[in-house]
C-alpha positions as a Python dict, from the first residue, in 0.01 Angstrom:
ca = {
    (1, 'M'): (0, 0, 0),
    (2, 'K'): (-298, -179, 193),
    (3, 'K'): (-324, -302, 525),
    (4, 'L'): (-383, -700, 491),
    (5, 'M'): (-620, -835, 783),
    (6, 'I'): (-458, -1202, 799),
    (7, 'I'): (-756, -1451, 741),
    (8, 'I'): (-713, -1862, 656),
    (9, 'L'): (-1030, -1950, 547),
    (10, 'T'): (-989, -2326, 654),
    (11, 'V'): (-773, -2402, 909),
    (12, 'L'): (-650, -2217, 1216),
    (13, 'L'): (-366, -2436, 1430),
    (14, 'C'): (-242, -2423, 1755),
    (15, 'A'): (10, -2618, 1922),
    (16, 'F'): (59, -2754, 2257),
    (17, 'P'): (309, -2980, 2265),
    (18, 'V'): (290, -3231, 2624),
    (19, 'V'): (36, -3396, 2548),
    (20, 'H'): (-84, -3589, 2906),
    (21, 'A'): (-217, -3951, 2937),
    (22, 'S'): (-554, -3859, 2959),
    (23, 'E'): (-558, -3712, 2668),
    (24, 'I'): (-403, -4030, 2507),
    (25, 'T'): (-635, -4229, 2565),
    (26, 'E'): (-904, -3924, 2410),
    (27, 'R'): (-755, -3906, 2076),
    (28, 'E'): (-766, -4275, 2076),
    (29, 'E'): (-1088, -4309, 2105),
    (30, 'N'): (-1168, -3936, 1867),
    (31, 'L'): (-988, -4168, 1557),
    (32, 'D'): (-1203, -4496, 1597),
    (33, 'F'): (-1497, -4277, 1633),
    (34, 'L'): (-1414, -4062, 1358),
    (35, 'Y'): (-1363, -4382, 1149),
    (36, 'E'): (-1597, -4613, 1241),
    (37, 'T'): (-1882, -4340, 1203),
    (38, 'L'): (-1784, -4170, 816),
    (39, 'K'): (-1784, -4641, 749),
    (40, 'G'): (-2109, -4632, 831),
    (41, 'S'): (-2249, -4281, 705),
    (42, 'H'): (-2104, -4249, 420),
    (43, 'P'): (-2205, -4410, 120),
    (44, 'N'): (-1860, -4591, 17),
    (45, 'I'): (-1581, -4493, 202),
    (46, 'F'): (-1323, -4741, 11),
    (47, 'Y'): (-1434, -4684, -423),
    (48, 'S'): (-1080, -4524, -430),
    (49, 'T'): (-840, -4654, -150),
    (50, 'S'): (-894, -4986, 10),
    (51, 'E'): (-1064, -5103, 404),
    (52, 'K'): (-708, -5207, 420),
    (53, 'E'): (-524, -4928, 408),
    (54, 'F'): (-692, -4741, 615),
    (55, 'I'): (-676, -4950, 848),
    (56, 'E'): (-328, -4943, 823),
    (57, 'K'): (-315, -4559, 785),
    (58, 'K'): (-514, -4624, 1149),
    (59, 'A'): (-291, -4828, 1322),
    (60, 'E'): (41, -4586, 1230),
    (61, 'I'): (-133, -4241, 1362),
    (62, 'K'): (-267, -4386, 1652),
    (63, 'K'): (95, -4568, 1736),
    (64, 'N'): (251, -4226, 1704),
    (65, 'V'): (-97, -4058, 1853),
    (66, 'N'): (181, -3936, 2192),
    (67, 'E'): (456, -3852, 2006),
    (68, 'K'): (247, -3471, 1830),
    (69, 'S'): (113, -3181, 1931),
    (70, 'N'): (-231, -3098, 1846),
    (71, 'V'): (-194, -2935, 1539),
    (72, 'E'): (-64, -3258, 1409),
    (73, 'Y'): (-314, -3483, 1538),
    (74, 'V'): (-584, -3317, 1390),
    (75, 'L'): (-425, -3313, 1072),
    (76, 'D'): (-326, -3697, 1087),
    (77, 'L'): (-735, -3714, 1085),
    (78, 'Q'): (-772, -3528, 832),
    (79, 'S'): (-472, -3703, 666),
    (80, 'L'): (-700, -4015, 708),
    (81, 'V'): (-1059, -3822, 580),
    (82, 'A'): (-864, -3674, 304),
    (83, 'M'): (-824, -4057, 187),
    (84, 'V'): (-1199, -4042, 90),
    (85, 'N'): (-1131, -3881, -175),
    (86, 'D'): (-1378, -3688, -131),
    (87, 'S'): (-1466, -3281, -190),
    (88, 'H'): (-1782, -3299, 18),
    (89, 'T'): (-1616, -3503, 355),
    (90, 'N'): (-1384, -3308, 582),
    (91, 'V'): (-1238, -3224, 894),
    (92, 'N'): (-1375, -2849, 962),
    (93, 'I'): (-1090, -2780, 1219),
    (94, 'G'): (-1134, -2396, 1166),
    (95, 'H'): (-1312, -2283, 1441),
    (96, 'A'): (-1202, -2575, 1731),
    (97, 'L'): (-777, -2437, 1639),
    (98, 'K'): (-613, -2058, 1694),
    (99, 'D'): (-313, -1884, 1651),
    (100, 'V'): (-142, -1974, 1331),
    (101, 'H'): (134, -1871, 1242),
    (102, 'I'): (141, -1741, 813),
    (103, 'Y'): (379, -1663, 588),
    (104, 'P'): (239, -1301, 439),
    (105, 'F'): (164, -1435, 39),
    (106, 'S'): (-93, -1561, -134),
    (107, 'I'): (-47, -1711, -473),
    (108, 'R'): (-262, -1757, -793),
    (109, 'H'): (-283, -1944, -1075),
    (110, 'I'): (-271, -1748, -1393),
    (111, 'E'): (-160, -1999, -1731),
    (112, 'T'): (17, -2148, -1420),
    (113, 'W'): (144, -2038, -1048),
    (114, 'V'): (196, -1668, -994),
    (115, 'L'): (293, -1490, -685),
    (116, 'D'): (-13, -1270, -615),
    (117, 'V'): (-22, -1132, -238),
    (118, 'I'): (363, -1066, -101),
    (119, 'E'): (470, -781, 174),
    (120, 'T'): (568, -483, 42),
    (121, 'E'): (922, -558, 69),
    (122, 'Y'): (915, -727, -246),
    (123, 'E'): (608, -554, -402),
    (124, 'E'): (837, -576, -734),
    (125, 'Y'): (821, -996, -789),
    (126, 'L'): (443, -953, -798),
    (127, 'G'): (276, -1156, -1109),
    (128, 'W'): (622, -1385, -1097),
    (129, 'E'): (618, -1677, -1194),
    (130, 'I'): (650, -1962, -862),
    (131, 'V'): (954, -2140, -927),
    (132, 'D'): (967, -2349, -644),
    (133, 'L'): (889, -2355, -218),
    (134, 'N'): (1209, -2453, -49),
    (135, 'G'): (1308, -2578, -312),
    (136, 'Y'): (1033, -2754, -443),
    (137, 'D'): (843, -2732, -806),
    (138, 'M'): (463, -2643, -732),
    (139, 'E'): (394, -3025, -897),
    (140, 'T'): (607, -3188, -629),
    (141, 'V'): (422, -2944, -365),
    (142, 'K'): (65, -3007, -505),
    (143, 'N'): (81, -3377, -449),
    (144, 'K'): (214, -3318, -71),
    (145, 'M'): (-13, -3116, -16),
    (146, 'A'): (-302, -3402, -109),
    (147, 'T'): (-230, -3601, 141),
    (148, 'I'): (-354, -3333, 410),
    (149, 'I'): (-672, -3225, 106),
    (150, 'S'): (-978, -3341, 20),
    (151, 'H'): (-1027, -3414, -325),
    (152, 'D'): (-1225, -3594, -615),
    (153, 'N'): (-1025, -3400, -844),
    (154, 'D'): (-657, -3297, -967),
    (155, 'V'): (-875, -2903, -1093),
    (156, 'W'): (-981, -2873, -663),
    (157, 'L'): (-706, -2964, -474),
    (158, 'Q'): (-544, -2733, -699),
    (159, 'R'): (-814, -2501, -563),
    (160, 'Q'): (-757, -2609, -234),
    (161, 'L'): (-394, -2567, -251),
    (162, 'R'): (-393, -2182, -230),
    (163, 'Q'): (-587, -2209, 94),
    (164, 'F'): (-329, -2373, 278),
    (165, 'I'): (-37, -2273, 142),
    (166, 'N'): (127, -1968, 409),
    (167, 'V'): (32, -2195, 677),
    (168, 'K'): (364, -2329, 858),
    (169, 'E'): (225, -2528, 1049),
    (170, 'I'): (41, -2749, 731),
    (171, 'L'): (387, -2682, 516),
    (172, 'D'): (594, -2824, 772),
    (173, 'Y'): (361, -3140, 833),
    (174, 'V'): (351, -3220, 458),
    (175, 'G'): (840, -3223, 512),
    (176, 'I'): (795, -2946, 261),
    (177, 'I'): (970, -2683, 513),
    (178, 'K'): (1179, -2748, 880),
    (179, 'D'): (1226, -2429, 1026),
    (180, 'D'): (1048, -2108, 1015),
    (181, 'E'): (1248, -1963, 752),
    (182, 'L'): (1049, -2009, 383),
    (183, 'E'): (1218, -2001, 39),
    (184, 'I'): (1050, -1940, -274),
    (185, 'T'): (1154, -1884, -583),
    (186, 'V'): (962, -1646, -891),
    (187, 'K'): (1055, -1554, -1202),
    (188, 'K'): (1028, -1276, -1466),
    (189, 'E'): (1138, -1331, -1841),
    (190, 'N'): (1551, -1433, -1806),
    (191, 'Q'): (1548, -1333, -1469),
    (192, 'E'): (1510, -1538, -1102),
    (193, 'K'): (1475, -1415, -784),
    (194, 'T'): (1495, -1617, -426),
    (195, 'I'): (1205, -1435, -151),
    (196, 'Y'): (1319, -1507, 192),
    (197, 'L'): (984, -1499, 410),
    (198, 'H'): (965, -1564, 801),
    (199, 'T'): (605, -1625, 970),
    (200, 'V'): (337, -1313, 1133),
    (201, 'D'): (235, -1404, 1444),
    (202, 'T'): (-200, -1405, 1349),
    (203, 'S'): (-158, -1138, 1698),
    (204, 'A'): (-58, -939, 1496),
    (205, 'D'): (-364, -889, 1330),
    (206, 'M'): (-245, -710, 1085),
    (207, 'V'): (86, -713, 794),
    (208, 'D'): (205, -448, 482),
    (209, 'V'): (92, -694, 208),
    (210, 'V'): (42, -571, -152),
    (211, 'Y'): (-212, -745, -451),
    (212, 'L'): (-113, -828, -762),
    (213, 'A'): (-537, -721, -840),
    (214, 'Q'): (-410, -283, -737),
    (215, 'K'): (-164, -341, -1054),
    (216, 'R'): (-401, -373, -1296),
    (217, 'I'): (-551, -130, -1498),
    (218, 'Q'): (-888, -162, -1442),
    (219, 'E'): (-1159, -480, -1342),
    (220, 'P'): (-1378, -550, -1576),
    (221, 'K'): (-1774, -556, -1512),
    (222, 'T'): (-1802, -957, -1527),
    (223, 'T'): (-1552, -909, -1252),
    (224, 'K'): (-1748, -1124, -899),
    (225, 'D'): (-1987, -859, -706),
    (226, 'K'): (-1952, -997, -340),
    (227, 'S'): (-2293, -759, -291),
    (228, 'K'): (-2472, -1052, -469),
    (229, 'I'): (-2578, -1345, -479),
    (230, 'Y'): (-2766, -1361, -908),
    (231, 'F'): (-2839, -1044, -1117),
    (232, 'S'): (-2742, -928, -1575),
    (233, 'M'): (-2690, -647, -1767),
    (234, 'P'): (-2622, -653, -2082),
    (235, 'L'): (-2288, -657, -2219),
    (236, 'D'): (-2391, -475, -2573),
    (237, 'G'): (-2676, -598, -2814),
    (238, 'N'): (-2581, -920, -2909),
    (239, 'V'): (-2481, -1027, -2530),
    (240, 'Y'): (-2690, -1073, -2202),
    (241, 'Y'): (-2435, -1142, -1877),
    (242, 'I'): (-2626, -1334, -1572),
    (243, 'Q'): (-2417, -1371, -1276),
    (244, 'Y'): (-2491, -1619, -1084),
    (245, 'N'): (-2283, -1672, -766),
    (246, 'A'): (-2422, -1922, -513),
    (247, 'C'): (-2721, -2103, -558),
    (248, 'Q'): (-2943, -1971, -324),
    (249, 'E'): (-3206, -1757, -290),
    (250, 'D'): (-3134, -1382, -234),
    (251, 'K'): (-3409, -1310, 13),
    (252, 'N'): (-3435, -929, -121),
    (253, 'L'): (-3450, -1063, -463),
    (254, 'P'): (-3615, -1420, -469),
    (255, 'M'): (-3505, -1622, -801),
    (256, 'E'): (-3807, -1572, -1000),
    (257, 'T'): (-3879, -1266, -933),
    (258, 'F'): (-3489, -1194, -1101),
    (259, 'S'): (-3613, -1444, -1333),
    (260, 'L'): (-3932, -1197, -1493),
    (261, 'N'): (-3695, -892, -1470),
    (262, 'V'): (-3469, -1098, -1655),
    (263, 'Q'): (-3767, -1224, -1960),
    (264, 'K'): (-3812, -866, -1919),
    (265, 'D'): (-3452, -819, -2072),
    (266, 'L'): (-3464, -1073, -2284),
    (267, 'E'): (-3796, -968, -2456),
    (268, 'S'): (-3690, -558, -2477),
    (269, 'N'): (-3412, -701, -2754),
    (270, 'D'): (-3253, -946, -2994),
    (271, 'Y'): (-2963, -1058, -2819),
    (272, 'Q'): (-2790, -1335, -3003),
    (273, 'T'): (-2617, -1497, -2683),
    (274, 'V'): (-2710, -1527, -2261),
    (275, 'V'): (-2406, -1607, -2046),
    (276, 'I'): (-2485, -1739, -1779),
    (277, 'D'): (-2144, -1718, -1565),
    (278, 'L'): (-2074, -1999, -1269),
    (279, 'R'): (-1724, -1925, -1241),
    (280, 'N'): (-1726, -1850, -877),
    (281, 'N'): (-2054, -2034, -741),
    (282, 'T'): (-1878, -2325, -528),
    (283, 'G'): (-2299, -2473, -531),
    (284, 'G'): (-2592, -2511, -316),
    (285, 'S'): (-2906, -2659, -408),
    (286, 'D'): (-2904, -2712, -753),
    (287, 'G'): (-3292, -2655, -750),
    (288, 'V'): (-3298, -2286, -733),
    (289, 'I'): (-3222, -2189, -1037),
    (290, 'M'): (-3497, -2355, -1184),
    (291, 'P'): (-3702, -2036, -1271),
    (292, 'L'): (-3404, -1867, -1473),
    (293, 'L'): (-3386, -2193, -1653),
    (294, 'Y'): (-3753, -2196, -1767),
    (295, 'V'): (-3782, -1869, -1911),
    (296, 'L'): (-3410, -1890, -2078),
    (297, 'T'): (-3582, -2213, -2253),
    (298, 'E'): (-3895, -2044, -2318),
    (299, 'Y'): (-3688, -1786, -2515),
    (300, 'Q'): (-3423, -2010, -2703),
    (301, 'N'): (-3779, -2254, -2851),
    (302, 'N'): (-3884, -1870, -2959),
    (303, 'N'): (-3545, -1705, -3070),
    (304, 'D'): (-3221, -1799, -3232),
    (305, 'V'): (-2965, -1758, -2909),
    (306, 'E'): (-2673, -1944, -2827),
    (307, 'I'): (-2694, -2024, -2361),
    (308, 'V'): (-2307, -2016, -2289),
    (309, 'G'): (-2244, -2101, -1951),
    (310, 'L'): (-1953, -2012, -1799),
    (311, 'I'): (-1745, -2276, -1557),
    (312, 'G'): (-1390, -2267, -1374),
    (313, 'E'): (-1222, -2391, -1105),
    (314, 'N'): (-1499, -2238, -851),
    (315, 'T'): (-1798, -2435, -1010),
    (316, 'F'): (-1786, -2703, -739),
    (317, 'S'): (-2153, -2894, -634),
    (318, 'S'): (-2484, -2831, -664),
    (319, 'A'): (-2353, -2554, -944),
    (320, 'T'): (-2184, -2870, -1156),
    (321, 'I'): (-2461, -2970, -1186),
    (322, 'N'): (-2623, -2661, -1308),
    (323, 'A'): (-2361, -2646, -1568),
    (324, 'M'): (-2503, -2981, -1733),
    (325, 'M'): (-2870, -2830, -1700),
    (326, 'I'): (-2706, -2547, -1936),
    (327, 'K'): (-2485, -2832, -2140),
    (328, 'E'): (-2875, -3084, -2132),
    (329, 'M'): (-3075, -2736, -2310),
    (330, 'G'): (-2799, -2772, -2551),
    (331, 'G'): (-2599, -2503, -2428),
    (332, 'I'): (-2241, -2395, -2458),
    (333, 'L'): (-2014, -2425, -2172),
    (334, 'M'): (-1692, -2260, -2203),
    (335, 'G'): (-1402, -2151, -1935),
    (336, 'T'): (-1200, -2394, -1774),
    (337, 'Y'): (-1192, -2740, -1581),
    (338, 'S'): (-1483, -2718, -1308),
    (339, 'G'): (-1338, -2768, -971),
    (340, 'G'): (-1652, -3037, -911),
    (341, 'S'): (-1711, -3349, -1047),
    (342, 'V'): (-2016, -3478, -1278),
    (343, 'D'): (-2055, -3829, -1095),
    (344, 'H'): (-1955, -3700, -710),
    (345, 'Y'): (-2060, -3812, -364),
    (346, 'G'): (-2292, -3529, -173),
    (347, 'A'): (-2568, -3413, 14),
    (348, 'V'): (-2368, -3320, 283),
    (349, 'N'): (-2405, -3405, 685),
    (350, 'Q'): (-2230, -3318, 1055),
    (351, 'F'): (-2123, -3542, 1327),
    (352, 'Q'): (-1892, -3428, 1609),
    (353, 'L'): (-1602, -3600, 1811),
    (354, 'P'): (-1688, -3663, 2109),
    (355, 'Q'): (-1378, -3506, 2274),
    (356, 'L'): (-1319, -3270, 2049),
    (357, 'N'): (-1524, -2894, 1893),
    (358, 'I'): (-1524, -3026, 1600),
    (359, 'Q'): (-1752, -3105, 1341),
    (360, 'V'): (-1671, -3364, 1032),
    (361, 'G'): (-1868, -3301, 738),
    (362, 'H'): (-1948, -3575, 516),
    (363, 'S'): (-2143, -3656, 175),
    (364, 'T'): (-2468, -3928, 252),
    (365, 'K'): (-2563, -3976, -58),
    (366, 'Y'): (-2367, -4077, -445),
    (367, 'I'): (-2510, -3859, -741),
    (368, 'E'): (-2505, -3974, -1066),
    (369, 'I'): (-2570, -3699, -1362),
    (370, 'D'): (-2579, -4020, -1619),
    (371, 'S'): (-2850, -4083, -1481),
    (372, 'L'): (-3008, -3759, -1520),
    (373, 'F'): (-2881, -3623, -1791),
    (374, 'D'): (-2792, -3740, -2222),
    (375, 'S'): (-2448, -3480, -2129),
    (376, 'G'): (-2347, -3713, -1866),
    (377, 'I'): (-2287, -4049, -1985),
    (378, 'P'): (-1935, -3943, -2109),
    (379, 'Y'): (-1810, -3840, -1728),
    (380, 'G'): (-1748, -4029, -1423),
    (381, 'I'): (-1628, -3888, -1087),
    (382, 'E'): (-1425, -3660, -1272),
    (383, 'P'): (-1446, -3217, -1372),
    (384, 'I'): (-1650, -3083, -1697),
    (385, 'K'): (-1488, -3037, -1974),
    (386, 'P'): (-1590, -2711, -2113),
    (387, 'D'): (-1701, -2713, -2469),
    (388, 'I'): (-1448, -2492, -2520),
    (389, 'I'): (-1183, -2480, -2282),
    (390, 'M'): (-1106, -2056, -2173),
    (391, 'E'): (-840, -1964, -1966),
    (392, 'Q'): (-789, -1628, -1779),
    (393, 'T'): (-415, -1500, -1996),
    (394, 'Y'): (-229, -1300, -1717),
    (395, 'D'): (-190, -982, -2021),
    (396, 'D'): (-602, -1020, -2001),
    (397, 'Y'): (-561, -1003, -1694),
    (398, 'M'): (-396, -698, -1545),
    (399, 'Q'): (-561, -468, -1857),
    (400, 'G'): (-837, -550, -1679),
    (401, 'I'): (-1043, -762, -1941),
    (402, 'D'): (-1196, -1120, -1868),
    (403, 'T'): (-1052, -1339, -2132),
    (404, 'A'): (-1391, -1589, -2207),
    (405, 'V'): (-1630, -1244, -2215),
    (406, 'H'): (-1374, -1085, -2407),
    (407, 'Y'): (-1425, -1426, -2663),
    (408, 'I'): (-1788, -1487, -2610),
    (409, 'E'): (-1855, -1053, -2717),
    (410, 'N'): (-1620, -1084, -3052),
    (411, 'N'): (-1786, -1460, -3155),
    (412, 'S'): (-2170, -1446, -3033),
    (413, 'G'): (-2367, -1592, -3298),
    (414, 'K'): (-2071, -1811, -3368),
    (415, 'L'): (-2034, -2057, -3087),
    (416, 'Q'): (-2013, -2390, -3088),
    (417, 'A'): (-2040, -2705, -2900),
    (418, 'R'): (-1784, -2969, -2915),
    (419, 'E'): (-1991, -3322, -2956),
    (420, 'D'): (-1769, -3614, -3011),
    (421, 'K'): (-1967, -3881, -3204),
    (422, 'N'): (-1765, -4154, -3112),
    (423, 'L'): (-1980, -4187, -2779),
    (424, 'Y'): (-2264, -4485, -2813),
    (425, 'I'): (-2634, -4287, -2894),
    (426, 'S'): (-2885, -4276, -2570),
    (427, 'R'): (-3284, -4229, -2616),
    (428, 'G'): (-3272, -3893, -2574),
    (429, 'R'): (-3024, -3788, -2815),
    (430, 'L'): (-3162, -4095, -3080),
    (431, 'A'): (-3557, -3880, -3027),
    (432, 'Y'): (-3442, -3601, -3116),
    (433, 'L'): (-3219, -3685, -3383),
    (434, 'L'): (-3556, -3880, -3505),
    (435, 'H'): (-3784, -3558, -3419),
    (436, 'E'): (-3614, -3320, -3655),
    (437, 'I'): (-3621, -3551, -4001),
    (438, 'S'): (-3973, -3597, -3926),
    (439, 'L'): (-3935, -3152, -3872),
    (440, 'E'): (-3733, -3125, -4229),
    (441, 'N'): (-4103, -3297, -4361),
    (442, 'N'): (-4281, -3024, -4271),
    (443, 'E'): (-4542, -3348, -4140),
    (444, 'S'): (-4837, -3205, -3896),
    (445, 'L'): (-4699, -3370, -3570),
    (446, 'E'): (-4872, -3511, -3323),
    (447, 'Y'): (-4711, -3483, -2938),
    (448, 'A'): (-4821, -3622, -2598),
    (449, 'K'): (-4981, -3356, -2421),
    (450, 'E'): (-4742, -3487, -2050),
    (451, 'T'): (-4385, -3508, -2023),
    (452, 'P'): (-4231, -3822, -1919),
    (453, 'K'): (-4182, -3736, -1492),
    (454, 'D'): (-3773, -3872, -1568),
    (455, 'I'): (-3739, -3554, -1861),
    (456, 'F'): (-3660, -3230, -1716),
    (457, 'F'): (-3835, -2961, -1943),
    (458, 'F'): (-3518, -2715, -2018),
    (459, 'T'): (-3377, -3028, -2174),
    (460, 'Y'): (-3280, -2999, -2540),
    (461, 'Y'): (-3506, -3311, -2608),
    (462, 'E'): (-3799, -3240, -2424),
    (463, 'E'): (-3981, -3197, -2767),
    (464, 'A'): (-3869, -3509, -2923),
    (465, 'S'): (-3989, -3759, -2651),
    (466, 'R'): (-4287, -3684, -2607),
    (467, 'W'): (-4347, -3694, -3004),
    (468, 'A'): (-4175, -4008, -2951),
    (469, 'V'): (-4419, -4106, -2714),
    (470, 'K'): (-4641, -4014, -2914),
    (471, 'N'): (-4620, -4183, -3260),
    (472, 'N'): (-4567, -4515, -3079),
    (473, 'I'): (-4131, -4482, -3212),
    (474, 'I'): (-3984, -4495, -2831),
    (475, 'V'): (-4198, -4574, -2610),
    (476, 'G'): (-4127, -4598, -2203),
    (477, 'K'): (-3927, -4846, -2042),
    (478, 'S'): (-4207, -4812, -1829),
    (479, 'S'): (-4523, -4561, -1683),
    (480, 'N'): (-4431, -4258, -1791),
    (481, 'V'): (-3992, -4363, -1712),
    (482, 'F'): (-3866, -4257, -2059),
    (483, 'A'): (-3446, -4313, -1967),
    (484, 'P'): (-3302, -4012, -2199),
    (485, 'S'): (-2945, -4137, -2083),
    (486, 'D'): (-2977, -4553, -2140),
    (487, 'L'): (-2813, -4629, -2429),
    (488, 'L'): (-2999, -4892, -2651),
    (489, 'T'): (-2843, -5154, -2810),
    (490, 'R'): (-2845, -5270, -3136),
    (491, 'E'): (-3191, -5451, -3073),
    (492, 'E'): (-3351, -5156, -2975),
    (493, 'L'): (-3234, -4929, -3220),
    (494, 'A'): (-3364, -5211, -3486),
    (495, 'V'): (-3721, -5205, -3296),
    (496, 'V'): (-3653, -4820, -3348),
    (497, 'L'): (-3592, -4822, -3691),
    (498, 'D'): (-3842, -5037, -3775),
    (499, 'R'): (-4123, -4829, -3604),
    (500, 'F'): (-3922, -4506, -3753),
    (501, 'V'): (-3967, -4606, -4131),
    (502, 'S'): (-4329, -4728, -4110),
    (503, 'Y'): (-4404, -4383, -3932),
    (504, 'L'): (-4251, -4277, -4264),
    (505, 'N'): (-4431, -4497, -4453),
    (506, 'M'): (-4108, -4660, -4640),
    (507, 'E'): (-4181, -5022, -4768),
    (508, 'P'): (-3998, -5280, -4695),
    (509, 'A'): (-3696, -5408, -4908),
    (510, 'E'): (-3752, -5789, -5038),
    (511, 'K'): (-3756, -6038, -4738),
    (512, 'Q'): (-3403, -6256, -4806),
    (513, 'Q'): (-3359, -6508, -4623),
    (514, 'L'): (-3057, -6397, -4358),
    (515, 'S'): (-2836, -6631, -4135),
    (516, 'Y'): (-2710, -6548, -3793),
    (517, 'K'): (-2485, -6641, -3594),
    (518, 'D'): (-2603, -6499, -3264),
    (519, 'E'): (-2945, -6542, -3328),
    (520, 'K'): (-3072, -6785, -3043),
    (521, 'D'): (-2905, -6386, -2837),
    (522, 'I'): (-3161, -6192, -3043),
    (523, 'S'): (-3527, -6111, -2804),
    (524, 'I'): (-3826, -6247, -2917),
    (525, 'W'): (-3996, -5924, -2901),
    (526, 'A'): (-3641, -5778, -3218),
    (527, 'K'): (-3659, -6023, -3441),
    (528, 'D'): (-3853, -5875, -3649),
    (529, 'S'): (-3667, -5615, -3645),
    (530, 'V'): (-3339, -5609, -3642),
    (531, 'E'): (-3511, -5913, -3998),
    (532, 'K'): (-3648, -5630, -4104),
    (533, 'I'): (-3334, -5330, -4111),
    (534, 'V'): (-3093, -5554, -4191),
    (535, 'N'): (-3259, -5644, -4477),
    (536, 'M'): (-3327, -5245, -4527),
    (537, 'G'): (-2966, -5220, -4531),
    (538, 'Y'): (-2932, -4970, -4224),
    (539, 'L'): (-2808, -5235, -3963),
    (540, 'E'): (-2544, -5458, -4144),
    (541, 'L'): (-2370, -5790, -3984),
    (542, 'E'): (-2028, -5848, -3930),
    (543, 'S'): (-1867, -6184, -3964),
    (544, 'E'): (-2236, -6291, -3940),
    (545, 'K'): (-2334, -6196, -3600),
    (546, 'F'): (-2577, -5922, -3516),
    (547, 'N'): (-2449, -5851, -3151),
    (548, 'P'): (-2795, -5754, -3006),
    (549, 'K'): (-2620, -5707, -2691),
    (550, 'G'): (-2383, -5411, -2835),
    (551, 'N'): (-2410, -5078, -2886),
    (552, 'T'): (-2431, -4864, -3186),
    (553, 'T'): (-2233, -4471, -3168),
    (554, 'I'): (-2404, -4126, -3271),
    (555, 'E'): (-2240, -4088, -3606),
    (556, 'K'): (-2267, -4427, -3709),
    (557, 'V'): (-2671, -4386, -3636),
    (558, 'E'): (-2614, -4034, -3809),
    (559, 'S'): (-2471, -4206, -4131),
    (560, 'I'): (-2756, -4446, -4098),
    (561, 'L'): (-3007, -4150, -4055),
    (562, 'E'): (-2885, -3939, -4452),
    (563, 'N'): (-2926, -4287, -4568),
    (564, 'I'): (-3310, -4352, -4441),
    (565, 'K'): (-3398, -3934, -4551),
    (566, 'E'): (-3198, -4061, -4896),
    (567, 'N'): (-3417, -4345, -4967),
    (568, 'K'): (-3773, -4177, -4802),
}
C-alpha cells in the first residue's frame, strides 16, 4: 500500500454559495475585463470561434452571475477562455482556490483508458478498461470536459483530461455527476464491474491508494528521470539514447557541456541510431537544444546514422518545435501524435483579473512552423503525426518494456521515415534533389561560404542550398534569403530546371513552335525557360495550357529528374 498526498495539479476549488451584491458587480467587471483584455492581447481569439459566439457566451455568464457559486463562476471564466481553442491560453486558478473534493482514482491511456490509481479497496481492478463514468462513455466524458479545457487539438485535450477527471466540482459543472457518488464501470475480458466512489476532502491530506505502476515487473531504463532535465546513455552497441525532459538549461550541467559529453560518447563507438526522447517534454525555450543539434548534425554528416525523435501526448510547445527540427535534419519521428500543434499560438504573457487573485495566461504571437521548415508544410494547427506510430502496449507496460525503444533496438539501422510524395515541391527539397544528382556525377562541387540566413545549420538541405546559390541554380528571394519552405510554381520550376540542365551541359532539344492558351499568364522572366523545358519534354502541357502559377508534386519532380539523369 502507499499513501497518496492528494494534489490537484491545475485546479483547486472552493464553493461559497452566498453571493453579495458587491460581489456581483465585481464579477461582471472581471468578466468584462477578462474578455476585453484577452481580445486586445491575444493575436486572434476569433480564429476558430466567432465574436458573436463569444458575446453570446459572455451574456449567458453575466445573466446567471448571481446564481453561481465561486467555483462555478471561476469555471465560467475558464469556459469562456477555452473557446479561444488555444492550449497556451488559460485562467490560472490553481493558486486562488482551495478545499477541493476529489475522488480517489486516476486514469491512464494505454491502448485504451485504464484504471491507473484506485483506493486499496478496489485494488484488483487496477489496469481494467474504463467503460463509463456515471453511464457516460469516455468519448462523451471527453466532449463534456472539452468545454473547460483549453486545447487546440484532440491529443492535448485527452492529456489534460487526466488532470481534471477526479475533481467533484468539475464533474458536477460539466454535468457528469449530480451527487457525491461516482460510478465507474470497468471491464477485463468478459468480466464487468461497477465501482462506487465517494469524495475525499483534501483537508484529510492522505488516502490509501495503489498504483498500476506498482504492479509492473520492473521499470524500463528509459522511464522519465524526474531528477534530471536531460541525460544520455548507450542502450547497446548500436543505439545511443538521450532523454530531454524540458526545454531549459540545467544550471549544474549546461547544454554545451552536456553536448560535448554526448560528442565524446558518440565518437567512442560506431552507433547506428541516436534517439532523442521528447515524450515527457512540455516545452520551455526551443533554442536550448541547439548545441546538441550541432553535435548530432556533425556526427550525422560523418557517419551513416539514424536520428530518431520520440514524441507523444506530453510533447508540447517548444518541444513540438524541437521535434520538427529533428524532422528537418532528415530524422525519423516515432511514437504517438504530439500534444502540441505544429503551427500554434504561443509566447505566453499574463495579466491579473482586478478583483481576483487570479492570473490569466495568454499567447502573444502565432508561430507558423511551415514558414521556417520544409517539414512543416503539410501542417496547420494540428499535432505532429509520427513517421512510425508506436503506442505503448499494455502488456509491455506491465513487463517494464518501453515499446518504442524496444522496437528501435530490434530495428536499428533499418528505420524509415514516412514520406508523402503527393505534397508540392519546396525550394529546399528541390535544392536537395538537384544536389544529390550532382554528387552522383562525382563532380568537384562549389559551395557558397555562407548559409542563407533563413536556413538552420541542421537542415538536410543546408549544404544543397549553398551549392544552389553558388551555382545560380536556385537564387535567393532577396539578399541572403533562400525561403526553403516556399513552394515553387511551375514557371519557377521551369527556370530552375533550365539552369540545372545548362549546369550539366545538356544540349536543348530542337526548338519547336509551341502554342499556349495561357501564354499571357507566363511571366516575362520565365518565358524562355518554359519554352526550353517543355521542348525538352520535362514539363508537359495539359489541354494546351502550361498553368504557370500551379505547383508540382514531389513525385512528379522526382520523375522529371530521373528523365534528366537518363538523358545526360
